Amino acid sequence: MSDNVDFWFDPSCPWTWITSRWLVEVSGLRDLSITWHSFSLWELNRGRELDPGYRAHIDEIRGFSRVSMGVELEAPERLAQFYTELGSAIHTNKVPKDDAALAAALEATGLDAAILDRANAGEYDEALAASTRAALDKVGDDVGVPVIAVGPTAFFGPVMSPAPHGEAAARAWDGTLALATTPGFFELKRSRDVGPIFD
């Protein structure tokens, strides 16, 4: 019997993209069923004082989670495919993070281009805020994405670069879950010494 895993992502985040590809690989090794959920880094940081450069970045990438939420609402069965198309383009292939990339991902997934216009008009913002809050209610406000939930257990991360593959990927999942389900366990962290590596 497969374990159900909920995964919250902002498609603009390269670290979340790495974790998502790792989890997809692990799903075939540990019989996991993944349900994808939209998360907004813009919503997370709304009203917060941020470094001006990061604030500009958050404003620039706001549309990515808005469109993701549109896909989740209009065609939830295609959200994983949309994320794969978009993430492969902007992270792996370094396509500019703009509306053209979003439109291309919608087209490649066979979705209505009007989702982009409706997202930019704010039609999905209320649902996106609710989805973001649902993730934060599970793990707290001092995290970002990815957020993973397995039954009653939820956590931020893991953040990896590069992610392991094969049996090493499965062992990393087993270890992550073992720590996350340990009562009283909160944090395991070290400083990053590399940027996102997509392989």
PDB file of C-alpha atoms in Angstrom:
ATOM      1  CA  MET A   1       0.000   0.000   0.000  1.00  0.00           C
ATOM      2  CA  SER A   2       1.449   3.364  -1.008  1.00  0.00           C
ATOM      3  CA  ASP A   3       2.046   6.264   1.380  1.00  0.00           C
ATOM      4  CA  ASN A   4       0.308   9.519   0.518  1.00  0.00           C
ATOM      5  CA  VAL A   5       2.666  12.492   0.399  1.00  0.00           C
ATOM      6  CA  ASP A   6       1.559  16.119   0.113  1.00  0.00           C
ATOM      7  CA  PHE A   7       4.103  18.469  -1.462  1.00  0.00           C
ATOM      8  CA  TRP A   8       3.798  22.281  -1.471  1.00  0.00           C
ATOM      9  CA  PHE A   9       5.897  24.173  -4.001  1.00  0.00           C
ATOM     10  CA  ASP A  10       6.468  27.597  -5.477  1.00  0.00           C
ATOM     11  CA  PRO A  11       7.527  26.737  -9.043  1.00  0.00           C
ATOM     12  CA  SER A  12      10.005  29.641  -9.150  1.00  0.00           C
ATOM     13  CA  CYS A  13      12.203  28.176  -6.377  1.00  0.00           C
ATOM     14  CA  PRO A  14      15.232  26.213  -7.657  1.00  0.00           C
ATOM     15  CA  TRP A  15      15.807  24.457  -4.322  1.00  0.00           C
ATOM     16  CA  THR A  16      12.234  23.205  -4.287  1.00  0.00           C
ATOM     17  CA  TRP A  17      12.652  21.991  -7.863  1.00  0.00           C
ATOM     18  CA  ILE A  18      15.612  19.834  -6.816  1.00  0.00           C
ATOM     19  CA  THR A  19      13.659  18.355  -3.910  1.00  0.00           C
ATOM     20  CA  SER A  20      10.644  17.695  -6.118  1.00  0.00           C
ATOM     21  CA  ARG A  21      12.676  15.717  -8.654  1.00  0.00           C
ATOM     22  CA  TRP A  22      14.218  13.723  -5.811  1.00  0.00           C
ATOM     23  CA  LEU A  23      10.767  12.969  -4.394  1.00  0.00           C
ATOM     24  CA  VAL A  24       9.465  11.882  -7.802  1.00  0.00           C
ATOM     25  CA  GLU A  25      12.365   9.439  -8.042  1.00  0.00           C
ATOM     26  CA  VAL A  26      11.777   8.226  -4.479  1.00  0.00           C
ATOM     27  CA  SER A  27       8.063   7.717  -5.201  1.00  0.00           C
ATOM     28  CA  GLY A  28       8.940   4.880  -7.546  1.00  0.00           C
ATOM     29  CA  LEU A  29      11.345   3.327  -5.061  1.00  0.00           C
ATOM     30  CA  ARG A  30       9.187   3.591  -1.940  1.00  0.00           C
ATOM     31  CA  ASP A  31       5.695   3.397  -3.468  1.00  0.00           C
ATOM     32  CA  LEU A  32       4.657   6.956  -2.668  1.00  0.00           C
ATOM     33  CA  SER A  33       1.616   8.749  -4.064  1.00  0.00           C
ATOM     34  CA  ILE A  34       2.305  12.497  -4.350  1.00  0.00           C
ATOM     35  CA  THR A  35      -0.371  15.182  -4.200  1.00  0.00           C
ATOM     36  CA  TRP A  36       0.951  18.553  -5.396  1.00  0.00           C
ATOM     37  CA  HIS A  37      -0.075  21.873  -3.838  1.00  0.00           C
ATOM     38  CA  SER A  38       0.694  25.458  -4.762  1.00  0.00           C
ATOM     39  CA  PHE A  39       2.579  27.746  -2.370  1.00  0.00           C
ATOM     40  CA  SER A  40       3.441  31.420  -2.763  1.00  0.00           C
ATOM     41  CA  LEU A  41       6.739  32.878  -1.599  1.00  0.00           C
ATOM     42  CA  TRP A  42       5.208  36.280  -2.340  1.00  0.00           C
ATOM     43  CA  GLU A  43       2.312  35.513   0.008  1.00  0.00           C
ATOM     44  CA  LEU A  44       4.692  34.173   2.658  1.00  0.00           C
ATOM     45  CA  ASN A  45       6.631  37.451   2.623  1.00  0.00           C
ATOM     46  CA  ARG A  46       3.686  39.819   2.306  1.00  0.00           C
ATOM     47  CA  GLY A  47       4.044  42.632   4.838  1.00  0.00           C
ATOM     48  CA  ARG A  48       7.565  41.584   5.856  1.00  0.00           C
ATOM     49  CA  GLU A  49      10.568  43.870   5.711  1.00  0.00           C
ATOM     50  CA  LEU A  50      12.902  42.369   3.150  1.00  0.00           C
ATOM     51  CA  ASP A  51      16.192  43.224   1.508  1.00  0.00           C
ATOM     52  CA  PRO A  52      15.235  45.434  -1.489  1.00  0.00           C
ATOM     53  CA  GLY A  53      16.849  43.012  -3.942  1.00  0.00           C
ATOM     54  CA  TYR A  54      14.921  40.056  -2.567  1.00  0.00           C
ATOM     55  CA  ARG A  55      11.697  42.083  -2.488  1.00  0.00           C
ATOM     56  CA  ALA A  56      12.159  42.891  -6.185  1.00  0.00           C
ATOM     57  CA  HIS A  57      12.778  39.188  -6.891  1.00  0.00           C
ATOM     58  CA  ILE A  58       9.656  38.130  -4.978  1.00  0.00           C
ATOM     59  CA  ASP A  59       7.586  40.651  -6.918  1.00  0.00           C
ATOM     60  CA  GLU A  60       9.026  39.444 -10.240  1.00  0.00           C
ATOM     61  CA  ILE A  61       8.237  35.773  -9.639  1.00  0.00           C
ATOM     62  CA  ARG A  62       4.785  36.241  -8.105  1.00  0.00           C
ATOM     63  CA  GLY A  63       3.047  35.102 -11.287  1.00  0.00           C
ATOM     64  CA  PHE A  64       4.571  31.618 -11.135  1.00  0.00           C
ATOM     65  CA  SER A  65       2.668  30.509  -8.051  1.00  0.00           C
ATOM     66  CA  ARG A  66      -0.450  32.332  -9.254  1.00  0.00           C
ATOM     67  CA  VAL A  67      -0.493  30.324 -12.486  1.00  0.00           C
ATOM     68  CA  SER A  68       0.314  27.129 -10.595  1.00  0.00           C
ATOM     69  CA  MET A  69      -2.731  27.749  -8.416  1.00  0.00           C
ATOM     70  CA  GLY A  70      -4.799  28.329 -11.537  1.00  0.00           C
ATOM     71  CA  VAL A  71      -3.731  24.961 -12.906  1.00  0.00           C
ATOM     72  CA  GLU A  72      -4.423  23.305  -9.558  1.00  0.00           C
ATOM     73  CA  LEU A  73      -7.966  24.681  -9.563  1.00  0.00           C
ATOM     74  CA  GLU A  74      -8.772  24.266 -13.266  1.00  0.00           C
ATOM     75  CA  ALA A  75      -7.034  20.952 -13.983  1.00  0.00           C
ATOM     76  CA  PRO A  76      -5.572  19.413 -10.810  1.00  0.00           C
ATOM     77  CA  GLU A  77      -4.760  16.168 -12.590  1.00  0.00           C
ATOM     78  CA  ARG A  78      -2.288  18.089 -14.780  1.00  0.00           C
ATOM     79  CA  LEU A  79      -0.527  20.078 -12.038  1.00  0.00           C
ATOM     80  CA  ALA A  80       2.407  17.658 -11.781  1.00  0.00           C
ATOM     81  CA  GLN A  81       2.906  17.727 -15.557  1.00  0.00           C
ATOM     82  CA  PHE A  82       2.685  21.526 -15.634  1.00  0.00           C
ATOM     83  CA  TYR A  83       5.279  21.804 -12.855  1.00  0.00           C
ATOM     84  CA  THR A  84       7.566  19.397 -14.693  1.00  0.00           C
ATOM     85  CA  GLU A  85       7.280  21.373 -17.944  1.00  0.00           C
ATOM     86  CA  LEU A  86       7.821  24.734 -16.246  1.00  0.00           C
ATOM     87  CA  GLY A  87      10.562  23.603 -13.885  1.00  0.00           C
ATOM     88  CA  SER A  88      12.505  21.875 -16.649  1.00  0.00           C
ATOM     89  CA  ALA A  89      12.358  25.086 -18.686  1.00  0.00           C
ATOM     90  CA  ILE A  90      13.268  27.708 -16.082  1.00  0.00           C
ATOM     91  CA  HIS A  91      15.581  25.691 -13.839  1.00  0.00           C
ATOM     92  CA  THR A  92      17.215  23.001 -15.941  1.00  0.00           C
ATOM     93  CA  ASN A  93      17.221  24.819 -19.296  1.00  0.00           C
ATOM     94  CA  LYS A  94      17.575  28.378 -17.896  1.00  0.00           C
ATOM     95  CA  VAL A  95      14.660  29.852 -19.854  1.00  0.00           C
ATOM     96  CA  PRO A  96      13.879  33.366 -18.528  1.00  0.00           C
ATOM     97  CA  LYS A  97      11.349  33.450 -15.699  1.00  0.00           C
ATOM     98  CA  ASP A  98       8.629  35.410 -17.453  1.00  0.00           C
ATOM     99  CA  ASP A  99       5.099  35.120 -18.824  1.00  0.00           C
ATOM    100  CA  ALA A 100       6.414  33.501 -21.999  1.00  0.00           C
ATOM    101  CA  ALA A 101       7.750  30.583 -19.957  1.00  0.00           C
ATOM    102  CA  LEU A 102       4.417  30.227 -18.189  1.00  0.00           C
ATOM    103  CA  ALA A 103       2.486  30.352 -21.467  1.00  0.00           C
ATOM    104  CA  ALA A 104       4.777  27.725 -23.011  1.00  0.00           C
ATOM    105  CA  ALA A 105       4.325  25.396 -20.015  1.00  0.00           C
ATOM    106  CA  LEU A 106       0.552  25.782 -20.210  1.00  0.00           C
ATOM    107  CA  GLU A 107       0.621  24.985 -23.919  1.00  0.00           C
ATOM    108  CA  ALA A 108       2.912  21.985 -23.442  1.00  0.00           C
ATOM    109  CA  THR A 109       0.517  20.655 -20.816  1.00  0.00           C
ATOM    110  CA  GLY A 110      -2.507  21.162 -23.071  1.00  0.00           C
ATOM    111  CA  LEU A 111      -4.013  23.837 -20.843  1.00  0.00           C
ATOM    112  CA  ASP A 112      -5.945  26.979 -21.689  1.00  0.00           C
ATOM    113  CA  ALA A 113      -3.682  30.015 -22.088  1.00  0.00           C
ATOM    114  CA  ALA A 114      -6.419  32.069 -20.400  1.00  0.00           C
ATOM    115  CA  ILE A 115      -5.208  30.667 -17.067  1.00  0.00           C
ATOM    116  CA  LEU A 116      -2.234  33.032 -17.342  1.00  0.00           C
ATOM    117  CA  ASP A 117      -4.450  36.078 -17.868  1.00  0.00           C
ATOM    118  CA  ARG A 118      -6.777  35.075 -15.061  1.00  0.00           C
ATOM    119  CA  ALA A 119      -3.830  34.477 -12.746  1.00  0.00           C
ATOM    120  CA  ASN A 120      -2.289  37.857 -13.528  1.00  0.00           C
ATOM    121  CA  ALA A 121      -5.669  39.462 -12.827  1.00  0.00           C
ATOM    122  CA  GLY A 122      -5.607  37.952  -9.323  1.00  0.00           C
ATOM    123  CA  GLU A 123      -8.442  35.482  -9.829  1.00  0.00           C
ATOM    124  CA  TYR A 124      -6.666  32.700  -7.950  1.00  0.00           C
ATOM    125  CA  ASP A 125      -5.046  34.797  -5.210  1.00  0.00           C
ATOM    126  CA  GLU A 126      -7.506  33.898  -2.459  1.00  0.00           C
ATOM    127  CA  ALA A 127      -7.103  30.174  -3.072  1.00  0.00           C
ATOM    128  CA  LEU A 128      -3.312  30.571  -3.270  1.00  0.00           C
ATOM    129  CA  ALA A 129      -3.218  32.368   0.068  1.00  0.00           C
ATOM    130  CA  ALA A 130      -5.300  29.563   1.584  1.00  0.00           C
ATOM    131  CA  SER A 131      -3.014  26.858   0.160  1.00  0.00           C
ATOM    132  CA  THR A 132       0.056  28.671   1.455  1.00  0.00           C
ATOM    133  CA  ARG A 133      -1.562  29.026   4.886  1.00  0.00           C
ATOM    134  CA  ALA A 134      -2.475  25.316   4.908  1.00  0.00           C
ATOM    135  CA  ALA A 135       1.215  24.438   4.517  1.00  0.00           C
ATOM    136  CA  LEU A 136       2.357  26.951   7.132  1.00  0.00           C
ATOM    137  CA  ASP A 137      -0.256  25.724   9.589  1.00  0.00           C
ATOM    138  CA  LYS A 138       1.507  22.364   9.450  1.00  0.00           C
ATOM    139  CA  VAL A 139       5.102  23.568   9.892  1.00  0.00           C
ATOM    140  CA  GLY A 140       5.114  27.166  11.194  1.00  0.00           C
ATOM    141  CA  ASP A 141       5.733  30.590   9.694  1.00  0.00           C
ATOM    142  CA  ASP A 142       9.545  30.583   9.802  1.00  0.00           C
ATOM    143  CA  VAL A 143      10.037  28.323   6.771  1.00  0.00           C
ATOM    144  CA  GLY A 144       9.568  28.473   3.016  1.00  0.00           C
ATOM    145  CA  VAL A 145       9.288  25.688   0.480  1.00  0.00           C
ATOM    146  CA  PRO A 146       9.312  22.812  -0.043  1.00  0.00           C
ATOM    147  CA  VAL A 147       6.854  21.641   2.603  1.00  0.00           C
ATOM    148  CA  ILE A 148       6.184  17.905   2.750  1.00  0.00           C
ATOM    149  CA  ALA A 149       3.470  16.165   4.761  1.00  0.00           C
ATOM    150  CA  VAL A 150       3.076  12.437   5.311  1.00  0.00           C
ATOM    151  CA  GLY A 151      -0.023  11.819   7.384  1.00  0.00           C
ATOM    152  CA  PRO A 152       0.236  13.906  10.563  1.00  0.00           C
ATOM    153  CA  THR A 153       3.965  14.528  10.053  1.00  0.00           C
ATOM    154  CA  ALA A 154       5.038  17.635   8.127  1.00  0.00           C
ATOM    155  CA  PHE A 155       8.355  19.393   7.625  1.00  0.00           C
ATOM    156  CA  PHE A 156      10.228  21.959   5.555  1.00  0.00           C
ATOM    157  CA  GLY A 157      12.850  20.557   3.191  1.00  0.00           C
ATOM    158  CA  PRO A 158      14.975  18.671   2.684  1.00  0.00           C
ATOM    159  CA  VAL A 159      17.205  21.152   0.844  1.00  0.00           C
ATOM    160  CA  MET A 160      19.887  19.383  -1.209  1.00  0.00           C
ATOM    161  CA  SER A 161      22.293  20.181  -4.017  1.00  0.00           C
ATOM    162  CA  PRO A 162      22.660  17.915  -5.824  1.00  0.00           C
ATOM    163  CA  ALA A 163      20.038  15.413  -4.729  1.00  0.00           C
ATOM    164  CA  PRO A 164      21.058  11.749  -4.474  1.00  0.00           C
ATOM    165  CA  HIS A 165      19.775   9.168  -6.947  1.00  0.00           C
ATOM    166  CA  GLY A 166      18.849   5.512  -6.866  1.00  0.00           C
ATOM    167  CA  GLU A 167      19.094   3.680  -3.567  1.00  0.00           C
ATOM    168  CA  ALA A 168      20.876   6.677  -2.022  1.00  0.00           C
ATOM    169  CA  ALA A 169      17.774   8.768  -2.780  1.00  0.00           C
ATOM    170  CA  ALA A 170      15.563   6.179  -1.101  1.00  0.00           C
ATOM    171  CA  ARG A 171      17.832   6.029   1.963  1.00  0.00           C
ATOM    172  CA  ALA A 172      17.711   9.819   2.214  1.00  0.00           C
ATOM    173  CA  TRP A 173      13.916   9.619   2.242  1.00  0.00           C
ATOM    174  CA  ASP A 174      13.947   6.910   4.911  1.00  0.00           C
ATOM    175  CA  GLY A 175      16.267   9.000   7.071  1.00  0.00           C
ATOM    176  CA  THR A 176      14.298  12.183   6.571  1.00  0.00           C
ATOM    177  CA  LEU A 177      11.077  10.459   7.544  1.00  0.00           C
ATOM    178  CA  ALA A 178      12.710   8.787  10.557  1.00  0.00           C
ATOM    179  CA  LEU A 179      13.843  12.161  11.908  1.00  0.00           C
ATOM    180  CA  ALA A 180      10.627  13.969  11.042  1.00  0.00           C
ATOM    181  CA  THR A 181       8.495  11.420  12.888  1.00  0.00           C
ATOM    182  CA  THR A 182      10.690  11.518  16.004  1.00  0.00           C
ATOM    183  CA  PRO A 183       8.868  13.388  18.813  1.00  0.00           C
ATOM    184  CA  GLY A 184      10.789  16.492  19.841  1.00  0.00           C
ATOM    185  CA  PHE A 185      12.916  16.676  16.695  1.00  0.00           C
ATOM    186  CA  PHE A 186      12.931  20.159  15.128  1.00  0.00           C
ATOM    187  CA  GLU A 187      16.004  21.019  13.101  1.00  0.00           C
ATOM    188  CA  LEU A 188      19.115  19.695  11.368  1.00  0.00           C
ATOM    189  CA  LYS A 189      21.018  22.279   9.363  1.00  0.00           C
ATOM    190  CA  ARG A 190      24.387  23.390   7.980  1.00  0.00           C
ATOM    191  CA  SER A 191      25.444  26.316   5.806  1.00  0.00           C
ATOM    192  CA  ARG A 192      25.120  25.894   2.046  1.00  0.00           C
ATOM    193  CA  ASP A 193      28.422  25.871   0.210  1.00  0.00           C
ATOM    194  CA  VAL A 194      27.052  25.311  -3.315  1.00  0.00           C
ATOM    195  CA  GLY A 195      24.229  26.720  -5.393  1.00  0.00           C
ATOM    196  CA  PRO A 196      21.430  24.692  -6.945  1.00  0.00           C
ATOM    197  CA  ILE A 197      22.794  21.767  -8.967  1.00  0.00           C
ATOM    198  CA  PHE A 198      20.267  20.143 -11.300  1.00  0.00           C
ATOM    199  CA  ASP A 199      21.417  16.674 -12.263  1.00  0.00           C
TER     200      ASP A 199
END
